[in-house]
mmCIF file of C-alpha atoms in Angstrom:
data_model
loop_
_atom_site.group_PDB
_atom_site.id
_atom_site.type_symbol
_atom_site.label_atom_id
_atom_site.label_comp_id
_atom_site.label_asym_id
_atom_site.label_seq_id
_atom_site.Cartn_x
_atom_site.Cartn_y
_atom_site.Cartn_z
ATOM 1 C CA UNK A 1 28.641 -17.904 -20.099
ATOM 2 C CA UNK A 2 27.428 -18.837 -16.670
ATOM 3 C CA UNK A 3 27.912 -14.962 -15.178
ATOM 4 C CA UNK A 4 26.456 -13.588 -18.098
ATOM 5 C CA UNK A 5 23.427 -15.727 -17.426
ATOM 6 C CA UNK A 6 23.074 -14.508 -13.847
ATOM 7 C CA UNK A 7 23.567 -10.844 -14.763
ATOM 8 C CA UNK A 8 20.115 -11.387 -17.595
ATOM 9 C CA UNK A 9 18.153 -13.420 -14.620
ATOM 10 C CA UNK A 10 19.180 -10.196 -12.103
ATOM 11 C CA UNK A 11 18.329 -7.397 -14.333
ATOM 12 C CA UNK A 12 14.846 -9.358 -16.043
ATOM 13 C CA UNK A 13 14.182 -9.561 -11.784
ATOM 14 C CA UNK A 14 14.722 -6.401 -11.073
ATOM 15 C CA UNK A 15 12.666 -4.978 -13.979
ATOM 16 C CA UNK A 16 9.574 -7.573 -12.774
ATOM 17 C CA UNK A 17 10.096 -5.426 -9.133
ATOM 18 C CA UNK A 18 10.724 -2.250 -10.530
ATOM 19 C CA UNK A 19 7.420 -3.320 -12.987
ATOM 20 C CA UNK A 20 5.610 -4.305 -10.042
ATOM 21 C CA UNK A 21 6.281 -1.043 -7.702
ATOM 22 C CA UNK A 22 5.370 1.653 -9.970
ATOM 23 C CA UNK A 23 2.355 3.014 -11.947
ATOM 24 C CA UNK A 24 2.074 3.083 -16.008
ATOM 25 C CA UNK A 25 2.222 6.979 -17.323
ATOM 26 C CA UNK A 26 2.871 6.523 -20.521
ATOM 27 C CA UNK A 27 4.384 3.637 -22.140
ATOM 28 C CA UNK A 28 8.045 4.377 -21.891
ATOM 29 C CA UNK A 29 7.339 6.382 -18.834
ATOM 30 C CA UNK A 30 6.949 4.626 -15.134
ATOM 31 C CA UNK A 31 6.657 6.470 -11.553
ATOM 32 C CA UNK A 32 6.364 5.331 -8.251
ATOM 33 C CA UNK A 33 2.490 5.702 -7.315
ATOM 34 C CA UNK A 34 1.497 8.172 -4.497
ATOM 35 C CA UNK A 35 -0.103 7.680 -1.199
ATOM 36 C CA UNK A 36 -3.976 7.539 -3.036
ATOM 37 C CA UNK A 37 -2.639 5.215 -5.133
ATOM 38 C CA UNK A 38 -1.112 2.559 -2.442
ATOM 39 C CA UNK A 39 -4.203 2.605 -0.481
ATOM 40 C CA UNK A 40 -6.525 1.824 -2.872
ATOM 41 C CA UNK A 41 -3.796 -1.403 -3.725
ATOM 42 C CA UNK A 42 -3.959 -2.130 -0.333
ATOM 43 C CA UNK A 43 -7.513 -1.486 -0.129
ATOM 44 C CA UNK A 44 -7.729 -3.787 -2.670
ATOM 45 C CA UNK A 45 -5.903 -6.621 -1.982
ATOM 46 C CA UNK A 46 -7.859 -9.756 -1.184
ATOM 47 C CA UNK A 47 -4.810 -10.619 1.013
ATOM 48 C CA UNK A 48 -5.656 -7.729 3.489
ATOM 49 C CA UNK A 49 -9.568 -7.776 3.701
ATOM 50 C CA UNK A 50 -9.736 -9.233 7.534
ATOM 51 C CA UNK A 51 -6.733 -6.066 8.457
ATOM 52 C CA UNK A 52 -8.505 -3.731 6.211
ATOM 53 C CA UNK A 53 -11.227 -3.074 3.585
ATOM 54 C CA UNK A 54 -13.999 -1.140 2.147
ATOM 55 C CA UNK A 55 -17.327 -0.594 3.939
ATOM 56 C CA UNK A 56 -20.196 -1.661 1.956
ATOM 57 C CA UNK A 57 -21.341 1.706 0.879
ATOM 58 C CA UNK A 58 -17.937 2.129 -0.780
ATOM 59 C CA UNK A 59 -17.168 6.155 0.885
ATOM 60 C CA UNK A 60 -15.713 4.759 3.191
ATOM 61 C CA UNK A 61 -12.637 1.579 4.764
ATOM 62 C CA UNK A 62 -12.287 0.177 7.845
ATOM 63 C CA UNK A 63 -9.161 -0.491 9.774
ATOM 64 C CA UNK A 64 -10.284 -3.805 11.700
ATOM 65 C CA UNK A 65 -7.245 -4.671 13.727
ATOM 66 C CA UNK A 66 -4.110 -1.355 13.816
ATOM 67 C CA UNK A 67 -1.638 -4.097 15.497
ATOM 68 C CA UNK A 68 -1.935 -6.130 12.776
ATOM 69 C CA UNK A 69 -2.183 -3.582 9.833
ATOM 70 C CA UNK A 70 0.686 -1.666 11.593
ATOM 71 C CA UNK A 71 2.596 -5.198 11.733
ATOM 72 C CA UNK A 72 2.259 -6.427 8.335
ATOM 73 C CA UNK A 73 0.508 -3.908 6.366
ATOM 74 C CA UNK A 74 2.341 -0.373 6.231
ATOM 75 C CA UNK A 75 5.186 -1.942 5.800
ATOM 76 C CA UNK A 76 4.945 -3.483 2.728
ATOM 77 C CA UNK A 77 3.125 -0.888 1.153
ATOM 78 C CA UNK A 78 4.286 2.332 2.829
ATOM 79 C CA UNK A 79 7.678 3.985 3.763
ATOM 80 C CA UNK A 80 6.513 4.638 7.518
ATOM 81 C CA UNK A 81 5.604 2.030 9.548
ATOM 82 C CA UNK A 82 3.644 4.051 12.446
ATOM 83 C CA UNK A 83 0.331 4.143 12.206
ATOM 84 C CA UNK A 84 0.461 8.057 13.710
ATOM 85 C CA UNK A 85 2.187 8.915 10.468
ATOM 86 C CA UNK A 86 -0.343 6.771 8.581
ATOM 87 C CA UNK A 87 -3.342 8.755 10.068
ATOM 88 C CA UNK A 88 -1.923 12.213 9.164
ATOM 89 C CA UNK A 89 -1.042 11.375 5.631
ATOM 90 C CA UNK A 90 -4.923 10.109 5.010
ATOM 91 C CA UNK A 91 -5.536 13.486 6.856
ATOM 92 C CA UNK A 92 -3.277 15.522 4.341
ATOM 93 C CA UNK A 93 -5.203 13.471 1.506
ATOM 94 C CA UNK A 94 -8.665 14.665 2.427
ATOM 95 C CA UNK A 95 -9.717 11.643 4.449
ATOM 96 C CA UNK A 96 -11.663 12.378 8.029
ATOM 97 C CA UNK A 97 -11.842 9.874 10.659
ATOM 98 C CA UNK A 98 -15.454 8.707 10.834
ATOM 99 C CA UNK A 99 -15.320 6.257 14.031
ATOM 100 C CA UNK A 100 -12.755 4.710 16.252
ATOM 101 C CA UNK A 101 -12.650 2.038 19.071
ATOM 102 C CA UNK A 102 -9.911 0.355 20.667
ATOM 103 C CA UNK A 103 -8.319 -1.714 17.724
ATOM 104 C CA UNK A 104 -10.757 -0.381 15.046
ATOM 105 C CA UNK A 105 -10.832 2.897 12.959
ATOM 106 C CA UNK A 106 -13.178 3.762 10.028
ATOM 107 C CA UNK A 107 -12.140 6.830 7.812
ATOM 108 C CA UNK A 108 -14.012 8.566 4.773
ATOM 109 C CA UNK A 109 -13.429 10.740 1.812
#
């Protein structure tokens, strides 16, 4: 009785992750969400607004420290955890780099 207990808690958790990680089609129907649709989670995220956020006109977000976003950030939102692979997907998505200083980068769409 115990094991068969276990085996419901595992496979209601791994439904809540699987829940959590992907994007509602259609209501039987889940799938991963894309690159657009991670950033604007991340983008988002109240947890994130002193790594990253919007600018106040709303075109365009602001990368305010890379170490850090590159630390905890991309990887818990994105497969690659380089921010040189981060930059050329937002490139391959339309996005063009508006400003950048040492530890700061603002792009728009």
């Amino acid at each position: 009785i115990a094991s068969s207990r276990m085996l419901r808690r595992r496979r209601t958790r791994r439904m809540q992750c699987q829940r959590n990680s992907t994007v509602a089609t259609a209501p039987s129907r889940r799938r991963k969400p894309n690159f657009a649709e991670k950033l604007h989670l991340v983008l988002s995220n109240q947890e994130c607004r002193r790594v990253v956020a919007w600018l106040p006109s709303g075109q365009s977000f602001c990368i305010f420290d890379q170490e850090e976003f590159v630390k905890r950030t991309l990887p818990k939102y994105f497969r690659q955890a380089k921010f040189e692979s981060f930059s050329r997907r937002l490139k391959r998505w339309g996005f063009q780099k508006a400003y950048t200083e040492s530890s700061q980068a603002i792009y728009s769409h």
